[in-house]
Tab-separated table of C-alpha atoms and ligand atoms in Angstrom:
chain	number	residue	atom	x	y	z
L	16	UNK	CA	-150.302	164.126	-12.175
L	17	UNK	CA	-150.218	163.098	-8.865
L	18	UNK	CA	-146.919	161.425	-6.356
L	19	UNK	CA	-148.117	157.946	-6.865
L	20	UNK	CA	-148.706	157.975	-10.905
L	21	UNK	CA	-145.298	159.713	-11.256
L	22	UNK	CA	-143.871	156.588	-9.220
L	23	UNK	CA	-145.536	154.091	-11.262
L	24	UNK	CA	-143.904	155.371	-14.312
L	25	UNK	CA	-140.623	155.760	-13.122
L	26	UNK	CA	-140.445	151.978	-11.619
L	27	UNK	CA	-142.077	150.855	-15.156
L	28	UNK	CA	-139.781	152.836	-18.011
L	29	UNK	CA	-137.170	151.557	-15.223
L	30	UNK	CA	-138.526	147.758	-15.232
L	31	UNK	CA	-138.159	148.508	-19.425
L	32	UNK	CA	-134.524	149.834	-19.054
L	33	UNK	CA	-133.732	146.781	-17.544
L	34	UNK	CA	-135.440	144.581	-19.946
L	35	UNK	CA	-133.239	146.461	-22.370
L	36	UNK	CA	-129.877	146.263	-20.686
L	37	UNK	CA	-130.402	142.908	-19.756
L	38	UNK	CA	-131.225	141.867	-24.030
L	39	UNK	CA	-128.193	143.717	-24.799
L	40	UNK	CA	-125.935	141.790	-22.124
L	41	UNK	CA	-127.307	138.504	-23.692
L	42	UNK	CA	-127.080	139.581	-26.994
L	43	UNK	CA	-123.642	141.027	-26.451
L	44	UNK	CA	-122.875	136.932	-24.462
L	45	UNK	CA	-124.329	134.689	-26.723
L	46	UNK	CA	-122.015	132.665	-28.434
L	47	UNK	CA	-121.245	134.671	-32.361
L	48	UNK	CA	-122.335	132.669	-35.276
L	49	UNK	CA	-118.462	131.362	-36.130
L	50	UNK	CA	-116.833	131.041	-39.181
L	51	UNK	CA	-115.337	127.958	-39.065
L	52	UNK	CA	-113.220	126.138	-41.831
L	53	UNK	CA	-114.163	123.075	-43.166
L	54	UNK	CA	-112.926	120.389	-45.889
L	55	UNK	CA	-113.899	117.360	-47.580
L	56	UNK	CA	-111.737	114.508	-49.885
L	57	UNK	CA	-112.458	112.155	-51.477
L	58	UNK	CA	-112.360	110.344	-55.066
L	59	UNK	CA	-114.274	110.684	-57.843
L	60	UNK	CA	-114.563	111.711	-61.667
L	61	UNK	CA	-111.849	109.702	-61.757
L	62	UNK	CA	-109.869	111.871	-59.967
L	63	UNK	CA	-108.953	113.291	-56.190
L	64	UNK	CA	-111.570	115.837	-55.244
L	65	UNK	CA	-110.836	118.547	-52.075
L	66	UNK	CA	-113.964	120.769	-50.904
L	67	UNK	CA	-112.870	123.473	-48.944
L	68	UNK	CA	-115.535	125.966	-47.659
L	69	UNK	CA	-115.561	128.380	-44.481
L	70	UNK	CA	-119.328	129.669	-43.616
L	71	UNK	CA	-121.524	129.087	-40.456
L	72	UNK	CA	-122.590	125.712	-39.166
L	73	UNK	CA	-124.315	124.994	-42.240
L	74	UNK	CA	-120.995	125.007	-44.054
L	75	UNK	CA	-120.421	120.787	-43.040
L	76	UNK	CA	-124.007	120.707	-44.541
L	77	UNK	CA	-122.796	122.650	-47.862
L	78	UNK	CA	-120.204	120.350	-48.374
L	79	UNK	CA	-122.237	116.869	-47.858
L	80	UNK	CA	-124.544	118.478	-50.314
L	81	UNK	CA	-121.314	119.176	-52.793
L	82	UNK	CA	-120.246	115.459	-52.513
L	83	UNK	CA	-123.449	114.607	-53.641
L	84	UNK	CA	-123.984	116.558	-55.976
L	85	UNK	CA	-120.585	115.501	-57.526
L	86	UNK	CA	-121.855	111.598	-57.345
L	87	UNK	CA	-125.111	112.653	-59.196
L	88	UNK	CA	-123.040	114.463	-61.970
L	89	UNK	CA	-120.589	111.847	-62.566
L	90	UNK	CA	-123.439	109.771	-63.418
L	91	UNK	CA	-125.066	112.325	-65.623
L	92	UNK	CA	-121.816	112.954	-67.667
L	93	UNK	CA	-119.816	109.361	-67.602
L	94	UNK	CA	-119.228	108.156	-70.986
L	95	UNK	CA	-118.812	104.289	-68.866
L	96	UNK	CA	-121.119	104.394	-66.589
L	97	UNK	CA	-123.514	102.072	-68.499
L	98	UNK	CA	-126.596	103.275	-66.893
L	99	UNK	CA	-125.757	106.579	-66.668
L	100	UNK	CA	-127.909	109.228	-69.060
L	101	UNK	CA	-124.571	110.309	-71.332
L	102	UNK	CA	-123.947	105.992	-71.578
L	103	UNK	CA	-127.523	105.974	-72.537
L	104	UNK	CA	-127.948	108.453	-74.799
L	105	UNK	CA	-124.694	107.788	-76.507
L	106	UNK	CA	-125.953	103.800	-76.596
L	107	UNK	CA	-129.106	105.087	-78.528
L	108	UNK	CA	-127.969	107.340	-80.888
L	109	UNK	CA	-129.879	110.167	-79.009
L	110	UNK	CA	-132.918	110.637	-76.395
L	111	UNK	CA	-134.011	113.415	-74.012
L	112	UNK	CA	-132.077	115.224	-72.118
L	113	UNK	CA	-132.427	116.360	-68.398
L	114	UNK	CA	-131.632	119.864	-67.638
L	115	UNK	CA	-127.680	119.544	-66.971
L	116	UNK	CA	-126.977	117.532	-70.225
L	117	UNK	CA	-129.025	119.679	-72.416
L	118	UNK	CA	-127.392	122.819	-70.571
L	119	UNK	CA	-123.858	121.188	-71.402
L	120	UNK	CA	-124.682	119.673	-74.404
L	121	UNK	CA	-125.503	123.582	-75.660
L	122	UNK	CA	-122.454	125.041	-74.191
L	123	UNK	CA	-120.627	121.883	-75.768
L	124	UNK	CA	-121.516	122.623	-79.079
L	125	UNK	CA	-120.941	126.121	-79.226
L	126	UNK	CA	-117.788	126.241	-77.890
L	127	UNK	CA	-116.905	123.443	-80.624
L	128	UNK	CA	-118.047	126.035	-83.341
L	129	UNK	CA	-116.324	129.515	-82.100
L	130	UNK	CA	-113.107	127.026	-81.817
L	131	UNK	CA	-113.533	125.622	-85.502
L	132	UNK	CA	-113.565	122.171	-83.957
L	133	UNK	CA	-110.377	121.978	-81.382
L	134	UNK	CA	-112.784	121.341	-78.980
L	135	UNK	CA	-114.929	119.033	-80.680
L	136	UNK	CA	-117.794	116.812	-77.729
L	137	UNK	CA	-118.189	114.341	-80.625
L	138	UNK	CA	-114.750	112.765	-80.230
L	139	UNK	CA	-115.859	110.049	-78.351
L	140	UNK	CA	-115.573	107.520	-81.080
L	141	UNK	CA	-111.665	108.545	-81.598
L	142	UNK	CA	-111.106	108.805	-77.864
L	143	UNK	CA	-112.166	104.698	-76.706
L	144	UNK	CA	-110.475	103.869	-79.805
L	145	UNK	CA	-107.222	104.694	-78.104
L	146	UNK	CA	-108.795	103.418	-75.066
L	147	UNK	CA	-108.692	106.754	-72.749
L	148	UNK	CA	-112.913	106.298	-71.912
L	149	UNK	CA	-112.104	102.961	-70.160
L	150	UNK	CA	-108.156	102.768	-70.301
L	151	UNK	CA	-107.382	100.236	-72.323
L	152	UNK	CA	-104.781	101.835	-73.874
L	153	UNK	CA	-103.847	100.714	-77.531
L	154	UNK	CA	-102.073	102.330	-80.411
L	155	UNK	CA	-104.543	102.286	-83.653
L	156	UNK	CA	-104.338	101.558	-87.112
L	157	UNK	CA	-104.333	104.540	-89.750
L	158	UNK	CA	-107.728	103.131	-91.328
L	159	UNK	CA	-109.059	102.840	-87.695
L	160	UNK	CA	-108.465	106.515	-86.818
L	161	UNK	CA	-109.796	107.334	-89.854
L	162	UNK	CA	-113.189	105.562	-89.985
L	163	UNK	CA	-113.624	106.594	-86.066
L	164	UNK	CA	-113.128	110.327	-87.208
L	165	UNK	CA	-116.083	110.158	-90.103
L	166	UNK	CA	-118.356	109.712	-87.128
L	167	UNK	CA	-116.983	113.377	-85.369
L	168	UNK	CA	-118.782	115.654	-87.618
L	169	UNK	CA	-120.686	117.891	-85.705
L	170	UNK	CA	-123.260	118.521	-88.302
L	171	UNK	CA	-124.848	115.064	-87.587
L	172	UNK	CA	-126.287	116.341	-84.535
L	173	UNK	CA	-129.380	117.391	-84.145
L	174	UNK	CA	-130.081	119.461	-81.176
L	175	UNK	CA	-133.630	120.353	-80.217
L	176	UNK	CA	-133.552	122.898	-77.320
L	177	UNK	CA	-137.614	123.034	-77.244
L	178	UNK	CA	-138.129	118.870	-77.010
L	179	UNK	CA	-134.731	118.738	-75.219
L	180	UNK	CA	-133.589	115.882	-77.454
L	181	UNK	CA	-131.057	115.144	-79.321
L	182	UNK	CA	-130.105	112.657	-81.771
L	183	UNK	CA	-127.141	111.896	-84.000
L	184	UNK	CA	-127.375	110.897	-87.539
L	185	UNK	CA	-125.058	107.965	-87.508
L	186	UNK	CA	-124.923	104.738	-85.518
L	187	UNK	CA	-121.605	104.461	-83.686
L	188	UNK	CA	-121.119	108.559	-82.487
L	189	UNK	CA	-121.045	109.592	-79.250
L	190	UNK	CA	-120.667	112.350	-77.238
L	191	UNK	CA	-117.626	113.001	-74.530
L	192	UNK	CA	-118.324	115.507	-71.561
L	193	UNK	CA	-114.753	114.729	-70.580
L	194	UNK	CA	-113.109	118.213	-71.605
L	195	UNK	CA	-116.137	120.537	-70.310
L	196	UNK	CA	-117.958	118.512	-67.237
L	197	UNK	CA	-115.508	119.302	-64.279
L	198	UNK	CA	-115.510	122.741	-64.943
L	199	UNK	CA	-119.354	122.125	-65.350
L	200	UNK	CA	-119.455	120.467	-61.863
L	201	UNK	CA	-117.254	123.237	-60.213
L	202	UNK	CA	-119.609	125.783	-60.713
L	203	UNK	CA	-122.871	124.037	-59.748
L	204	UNK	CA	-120.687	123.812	-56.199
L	205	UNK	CA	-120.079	127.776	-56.148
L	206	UNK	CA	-123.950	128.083	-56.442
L	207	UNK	CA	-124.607	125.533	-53.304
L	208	UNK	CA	-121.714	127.327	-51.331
L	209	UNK	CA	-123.563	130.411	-52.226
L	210	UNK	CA	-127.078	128.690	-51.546
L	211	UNK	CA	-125.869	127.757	-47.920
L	212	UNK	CA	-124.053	131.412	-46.818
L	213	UNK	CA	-120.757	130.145	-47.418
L	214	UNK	CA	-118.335	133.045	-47.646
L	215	UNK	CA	-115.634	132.039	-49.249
L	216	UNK	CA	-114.604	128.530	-50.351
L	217	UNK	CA	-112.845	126.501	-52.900
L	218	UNK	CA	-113.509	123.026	-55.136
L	219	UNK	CA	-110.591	121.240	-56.392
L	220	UNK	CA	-111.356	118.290	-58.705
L	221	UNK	CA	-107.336	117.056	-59.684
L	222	UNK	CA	-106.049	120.537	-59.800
L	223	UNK	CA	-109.081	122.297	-61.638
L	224	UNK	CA	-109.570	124.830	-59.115
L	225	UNK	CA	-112.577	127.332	-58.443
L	226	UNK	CA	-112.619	130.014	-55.755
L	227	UNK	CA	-115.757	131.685	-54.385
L	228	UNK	CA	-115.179	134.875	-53.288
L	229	UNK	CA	-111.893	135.760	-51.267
L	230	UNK	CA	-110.349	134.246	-48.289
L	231	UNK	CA	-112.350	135.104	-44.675
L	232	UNK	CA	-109.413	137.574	-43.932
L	233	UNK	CA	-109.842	139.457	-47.699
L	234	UNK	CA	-106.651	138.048	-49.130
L	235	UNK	CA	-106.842	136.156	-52.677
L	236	UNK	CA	-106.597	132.372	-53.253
L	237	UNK	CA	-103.136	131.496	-53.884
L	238	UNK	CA	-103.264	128.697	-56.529
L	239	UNK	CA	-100.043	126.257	-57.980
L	240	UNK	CA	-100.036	125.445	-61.232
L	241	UNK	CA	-98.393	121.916	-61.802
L	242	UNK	CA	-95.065	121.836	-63.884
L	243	UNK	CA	-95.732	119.221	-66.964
L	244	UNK	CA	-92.276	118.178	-65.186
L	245	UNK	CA	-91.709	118.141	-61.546
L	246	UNK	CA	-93.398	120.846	-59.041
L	247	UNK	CA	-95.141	124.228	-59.752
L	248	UNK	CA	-94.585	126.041	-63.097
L	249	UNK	CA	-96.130	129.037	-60.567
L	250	UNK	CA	-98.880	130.591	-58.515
L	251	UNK	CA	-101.662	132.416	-59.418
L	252	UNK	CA	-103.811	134.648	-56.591
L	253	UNK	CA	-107.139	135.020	-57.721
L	254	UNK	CA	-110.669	135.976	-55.932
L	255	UNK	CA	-113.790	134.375	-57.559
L	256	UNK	CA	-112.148	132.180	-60.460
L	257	UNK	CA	-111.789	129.018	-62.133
L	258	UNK	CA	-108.366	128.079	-62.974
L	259	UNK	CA	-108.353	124.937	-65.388
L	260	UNK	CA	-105.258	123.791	-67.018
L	261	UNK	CA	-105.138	120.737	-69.579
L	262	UNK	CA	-101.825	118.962	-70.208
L	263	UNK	CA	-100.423	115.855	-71.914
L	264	UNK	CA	-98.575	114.583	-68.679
L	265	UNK	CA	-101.131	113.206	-66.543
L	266	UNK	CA	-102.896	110.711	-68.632
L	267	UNK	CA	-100.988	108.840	-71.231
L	268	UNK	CA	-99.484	105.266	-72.061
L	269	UNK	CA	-96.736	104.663	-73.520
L	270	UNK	CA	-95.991	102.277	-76.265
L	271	UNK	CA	-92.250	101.560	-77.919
L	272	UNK	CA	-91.106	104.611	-76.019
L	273	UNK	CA	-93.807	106.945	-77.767
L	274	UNK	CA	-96.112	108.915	-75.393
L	275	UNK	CA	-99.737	109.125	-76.160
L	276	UNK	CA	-101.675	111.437	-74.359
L	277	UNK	CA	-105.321	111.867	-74.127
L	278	UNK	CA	-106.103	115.275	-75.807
L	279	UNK	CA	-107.123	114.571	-78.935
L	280	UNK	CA	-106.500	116.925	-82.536
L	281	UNK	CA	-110.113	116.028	-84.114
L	282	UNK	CA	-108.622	116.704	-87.236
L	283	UNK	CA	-105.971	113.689	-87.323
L	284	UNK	CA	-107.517	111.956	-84.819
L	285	UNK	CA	-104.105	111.426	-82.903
L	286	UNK	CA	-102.850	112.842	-79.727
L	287	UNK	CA	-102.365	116.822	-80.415
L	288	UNK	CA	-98.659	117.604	-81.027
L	289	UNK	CA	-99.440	121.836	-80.885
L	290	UNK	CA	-96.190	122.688	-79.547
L	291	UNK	CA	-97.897	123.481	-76.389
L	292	UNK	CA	-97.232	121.237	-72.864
L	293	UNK	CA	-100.111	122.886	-70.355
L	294	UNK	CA	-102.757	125.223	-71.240
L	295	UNK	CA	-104.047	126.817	-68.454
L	296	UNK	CA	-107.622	129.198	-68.449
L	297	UNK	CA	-108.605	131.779	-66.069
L	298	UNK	CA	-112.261	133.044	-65.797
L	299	UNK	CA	-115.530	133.530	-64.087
L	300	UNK	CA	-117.264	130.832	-66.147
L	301	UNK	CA	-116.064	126.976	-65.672
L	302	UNK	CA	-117.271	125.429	-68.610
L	303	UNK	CA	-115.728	128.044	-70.302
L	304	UNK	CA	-112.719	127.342	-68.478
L	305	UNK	CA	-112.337	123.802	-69.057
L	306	UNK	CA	-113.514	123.794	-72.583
L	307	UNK	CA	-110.777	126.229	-73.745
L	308	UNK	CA	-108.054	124.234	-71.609
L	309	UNK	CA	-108.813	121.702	-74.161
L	310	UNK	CA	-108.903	123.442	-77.113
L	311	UNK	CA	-106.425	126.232	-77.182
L	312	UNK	CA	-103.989	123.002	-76.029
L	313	UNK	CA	-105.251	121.481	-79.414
L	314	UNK	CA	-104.691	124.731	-81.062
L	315	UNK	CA	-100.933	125.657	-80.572
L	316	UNK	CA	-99.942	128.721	-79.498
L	317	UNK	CA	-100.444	130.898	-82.323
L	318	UNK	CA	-104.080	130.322	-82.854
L	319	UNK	CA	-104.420	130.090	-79.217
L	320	UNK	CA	-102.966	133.700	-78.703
L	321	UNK	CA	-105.162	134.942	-81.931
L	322	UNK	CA	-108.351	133.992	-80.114
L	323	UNK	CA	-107.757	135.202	-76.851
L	324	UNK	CA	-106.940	138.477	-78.708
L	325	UNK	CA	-110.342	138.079	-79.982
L	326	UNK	CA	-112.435	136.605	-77.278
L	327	UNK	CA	-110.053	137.498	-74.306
L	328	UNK	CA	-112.558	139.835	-72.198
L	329	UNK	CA	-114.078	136.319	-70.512
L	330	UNK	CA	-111.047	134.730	-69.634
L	331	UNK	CA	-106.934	134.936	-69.416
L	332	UNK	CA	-104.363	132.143	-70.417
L	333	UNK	CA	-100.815	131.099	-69.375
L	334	UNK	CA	-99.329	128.731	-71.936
L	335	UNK	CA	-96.524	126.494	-71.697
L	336	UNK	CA	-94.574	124.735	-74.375
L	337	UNK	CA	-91.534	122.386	-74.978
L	338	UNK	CA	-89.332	124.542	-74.538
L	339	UNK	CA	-89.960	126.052	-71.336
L	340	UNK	CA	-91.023	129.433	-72.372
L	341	UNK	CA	-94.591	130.670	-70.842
L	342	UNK	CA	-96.903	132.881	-71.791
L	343	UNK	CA	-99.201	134.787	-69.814
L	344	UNK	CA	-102.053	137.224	-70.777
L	345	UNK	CA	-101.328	140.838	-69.404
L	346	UNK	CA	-104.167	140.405	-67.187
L	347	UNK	CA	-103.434	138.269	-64.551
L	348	UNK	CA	-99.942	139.157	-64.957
L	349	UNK	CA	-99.537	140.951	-61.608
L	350	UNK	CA	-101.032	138.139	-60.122
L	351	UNK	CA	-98.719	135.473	-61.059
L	352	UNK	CA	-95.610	134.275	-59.521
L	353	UNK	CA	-93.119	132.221	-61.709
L	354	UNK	CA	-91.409	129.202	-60.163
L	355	UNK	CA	-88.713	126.625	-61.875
L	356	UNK	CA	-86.207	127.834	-64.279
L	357	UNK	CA	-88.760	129.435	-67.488
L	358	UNK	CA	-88.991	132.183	-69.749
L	359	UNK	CA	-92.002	134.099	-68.912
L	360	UNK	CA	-93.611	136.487	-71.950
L	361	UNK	CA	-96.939	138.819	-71.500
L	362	UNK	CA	-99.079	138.512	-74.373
L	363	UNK	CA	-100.781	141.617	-74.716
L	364	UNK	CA	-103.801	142.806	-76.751
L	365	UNK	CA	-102.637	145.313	-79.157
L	366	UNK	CA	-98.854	145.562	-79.678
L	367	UNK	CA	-97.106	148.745	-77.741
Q	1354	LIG	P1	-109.197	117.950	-70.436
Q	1354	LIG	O1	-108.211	118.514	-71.383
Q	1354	LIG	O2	-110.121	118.919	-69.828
Q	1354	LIG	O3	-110.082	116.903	-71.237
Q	1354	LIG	C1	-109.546	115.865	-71.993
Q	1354	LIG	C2	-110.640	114.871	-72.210
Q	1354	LIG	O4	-111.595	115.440	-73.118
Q	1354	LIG	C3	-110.157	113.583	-72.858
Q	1354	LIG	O5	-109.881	112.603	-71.880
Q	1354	LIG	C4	-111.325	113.215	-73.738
Q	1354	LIG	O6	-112.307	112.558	-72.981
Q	1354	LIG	C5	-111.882	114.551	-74.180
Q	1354	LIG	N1	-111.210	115.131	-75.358
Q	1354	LIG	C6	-110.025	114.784	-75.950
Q	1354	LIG	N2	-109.765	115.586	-76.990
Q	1354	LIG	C7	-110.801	116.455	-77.084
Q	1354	LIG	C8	-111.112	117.522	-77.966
Q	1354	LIG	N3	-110.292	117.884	-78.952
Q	1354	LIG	N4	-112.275	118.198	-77.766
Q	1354	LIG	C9	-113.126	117.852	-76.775
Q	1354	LIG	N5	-112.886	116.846	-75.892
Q	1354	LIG	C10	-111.733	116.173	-76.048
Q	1354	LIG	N6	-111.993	108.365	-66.288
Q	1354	LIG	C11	-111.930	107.014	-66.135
Q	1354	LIG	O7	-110.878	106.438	-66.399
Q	1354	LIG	N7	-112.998	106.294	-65.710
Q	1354	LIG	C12	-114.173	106.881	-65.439
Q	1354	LIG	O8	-115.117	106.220	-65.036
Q	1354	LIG	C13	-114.292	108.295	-65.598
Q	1354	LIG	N8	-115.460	108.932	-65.345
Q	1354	LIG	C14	-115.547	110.275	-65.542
Q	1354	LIG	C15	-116.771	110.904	-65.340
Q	1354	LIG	C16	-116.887	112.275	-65.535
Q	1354	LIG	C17	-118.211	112.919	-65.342
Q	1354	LIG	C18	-115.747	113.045	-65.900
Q	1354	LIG	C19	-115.847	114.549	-66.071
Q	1354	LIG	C20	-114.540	112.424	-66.093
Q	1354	LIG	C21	-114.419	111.040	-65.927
Q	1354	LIG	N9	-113.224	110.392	-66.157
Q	1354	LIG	C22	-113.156	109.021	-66.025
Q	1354	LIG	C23	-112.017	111.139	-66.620
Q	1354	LIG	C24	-112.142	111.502	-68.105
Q	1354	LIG	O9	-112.120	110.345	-68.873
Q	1354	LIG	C25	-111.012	112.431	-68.560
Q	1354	LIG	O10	-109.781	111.816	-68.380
Q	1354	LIG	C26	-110.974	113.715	-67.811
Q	1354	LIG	O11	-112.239	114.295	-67.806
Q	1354	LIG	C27	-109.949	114.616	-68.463
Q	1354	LIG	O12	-109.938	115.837	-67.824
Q	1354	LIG	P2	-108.655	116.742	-67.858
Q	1354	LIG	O13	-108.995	117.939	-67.060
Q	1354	LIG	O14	-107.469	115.936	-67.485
Q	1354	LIG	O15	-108.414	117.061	-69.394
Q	1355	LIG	MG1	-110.823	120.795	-70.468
């Protein structure tokens, strides 16, 4: 190899070198992808709705997609809404479904059966009778209740997963998305945070919470838990979670000094006197979630404690009743943090 070829090299794996030095020192300058915070309010579902998600720059993106999304679900799932599909369907006596309401409308109905009807989707007829669709809030008669409850049964609904129709047998029932959808709605956000790299986020739709993932620095969610009376009955740090609580106090009327709330027992067909004051459910699975808020509220604690002793592996509870005892599942119980002046009690699977 002679002088002049051993020069060429050297000034070209040189020229290379500083090709490579130079990529590295604009690599190492360019500005890092940040993880920035961002948040959203607003109202709907009837309700005050906070988006919180931290991701890249798509994250403002994720969370104009989220409000959307929200918009186009509260008109899937409204029961007043006239010209919304549930409106319609309900109107009808039946129809096809699109994909969220039959997906809903499945979940609905089982949950309604493993719960032996606390949460029942057909109480819609009961429900505007007191006037909680629309709130126009009266006290009914006996006979009222009682003719509005003959159109509950669930075995007048037909169901066709194939067609994706359904249809119910009797003019005047109707179904009510209003114990299941939010916790519906909060998981279809996790899956566009997810979609659009957000790390870590949270939706709040009127204090039914879900968390994706941890916080950015690897610390848990820390989330209150309203008092049926004033403040926090306590916190609960979770990673990955809904948290879902149902409770009497936050919409009612009142008439001659008797409360009526809006969970319904579908076996009177009155406002569901259980014992129980908040009802709060912990797991991976909204509509789970949200469901069981409902219907271990309707249950009482006993039964509600028997069947998370039975179905406990998908989700955790903390109970409250009237007089200010709560009761937590051994589960989460290192993870809560009581506040206000109660009697806290672990409920545990199989007694020590
Ligand atoms: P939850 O305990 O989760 O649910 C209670 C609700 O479930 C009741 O209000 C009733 O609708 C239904 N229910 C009662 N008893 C039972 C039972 N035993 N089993 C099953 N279900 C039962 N409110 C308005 O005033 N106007 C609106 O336009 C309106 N639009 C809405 C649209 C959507 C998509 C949703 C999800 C809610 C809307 N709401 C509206 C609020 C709704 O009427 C309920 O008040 C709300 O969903 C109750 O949620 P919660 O978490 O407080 O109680
Ligand atoms: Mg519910």
């Amino acid at each position: 190899m002679d002088m002049e070829k051993i020069g060429k090299k050297i000034k070209i794996s040189g020229f290379a070198a500083c090709i490579l030095v130079l990529t590295l020192y604009i690599s190492a300058c360019a500005p890092k992808k940040e993880i920035q915070k961002v948040q959203k309010e607003f109202f709907a579902l009837d309700t005050q709705i906070i988006l919180t998600a931290y991701g890249d720059d798509r994250a403002k993106e994720a969370l104009a997609e989220a409000q959307e999304k929200i918009y186009e679900l509260e008109n899937v799932f409204s029961t007043v809404k006239e010209d919304g599909e549930t409106a319609i369907i309900n109107k009808n006596s039946g129809g096809k479904l699109s994909e969220p309401l039959l997906y809903l409308a499945e979940r609905a109905i089982e949950i309604s059966r493993d719960t032996e009807g606390a949460f029942n989707p057909m109480i819609l007829p009961v429900v505007k009778l007191w006037g909680f669709s629309d709130k126009n809030y009266r006290v009914p008669e006996d006979n009222e209740i009682k003719s509005a409850l003959l159109l509950t049964d669930l075995s007048w609904v037909r169901l066709d997963k194939k067609s994706s129709e359904i249809y119910f047998d009797k003019k005047g029932m109707g179904i009510d998305f209003g114990g299941i959808a939010k916790g519906y709605v909060s998981s279809v956000i996790m899956d566009i945070y997810r979609k659009n790299g957000i790390e870590s986020g949270v939706v709040n739709l009127g204090g039914n919470v879900e968390v994706l993932n941890e916080k950015p620095d690897g610390s848990s969610y820390n989330i209150g838990i309203r008092s049926p009376y004033d403040g926090m009955l306590g916190a609960l740090s979770v990673k990955d979670k809904a948290v879902i609580t149902s409770g009497g106090y936050e919409r009612y009327f009142e008439k001659d000094k008797v409360r009526y709330h809006h969970i319904i027992n579908p076996n009177t067909g009155y406002p569901a006197e259980s014992g129980l004051i908040s009802v709060t459910i912990v797991s991976k699975d909204g509509v789970l979630a949200d469901a069981l808020s409902t219907a271990l509220f309707v249950m009482g604690k006993d039964k509600a404690v028997t069947y998370w002793k039975k179905n406990g592996g998908e989700f955790d509870i903390i109970l409250m009743d009237g007089n200010d005892n709560i009761y937590i599942s051994e589960g989460i119980v290192r993870d809560f943090k009581l506040e206000g002046n109660y009697r806290l009690e672990v409920i545990k699977k199989e007694a020590e």
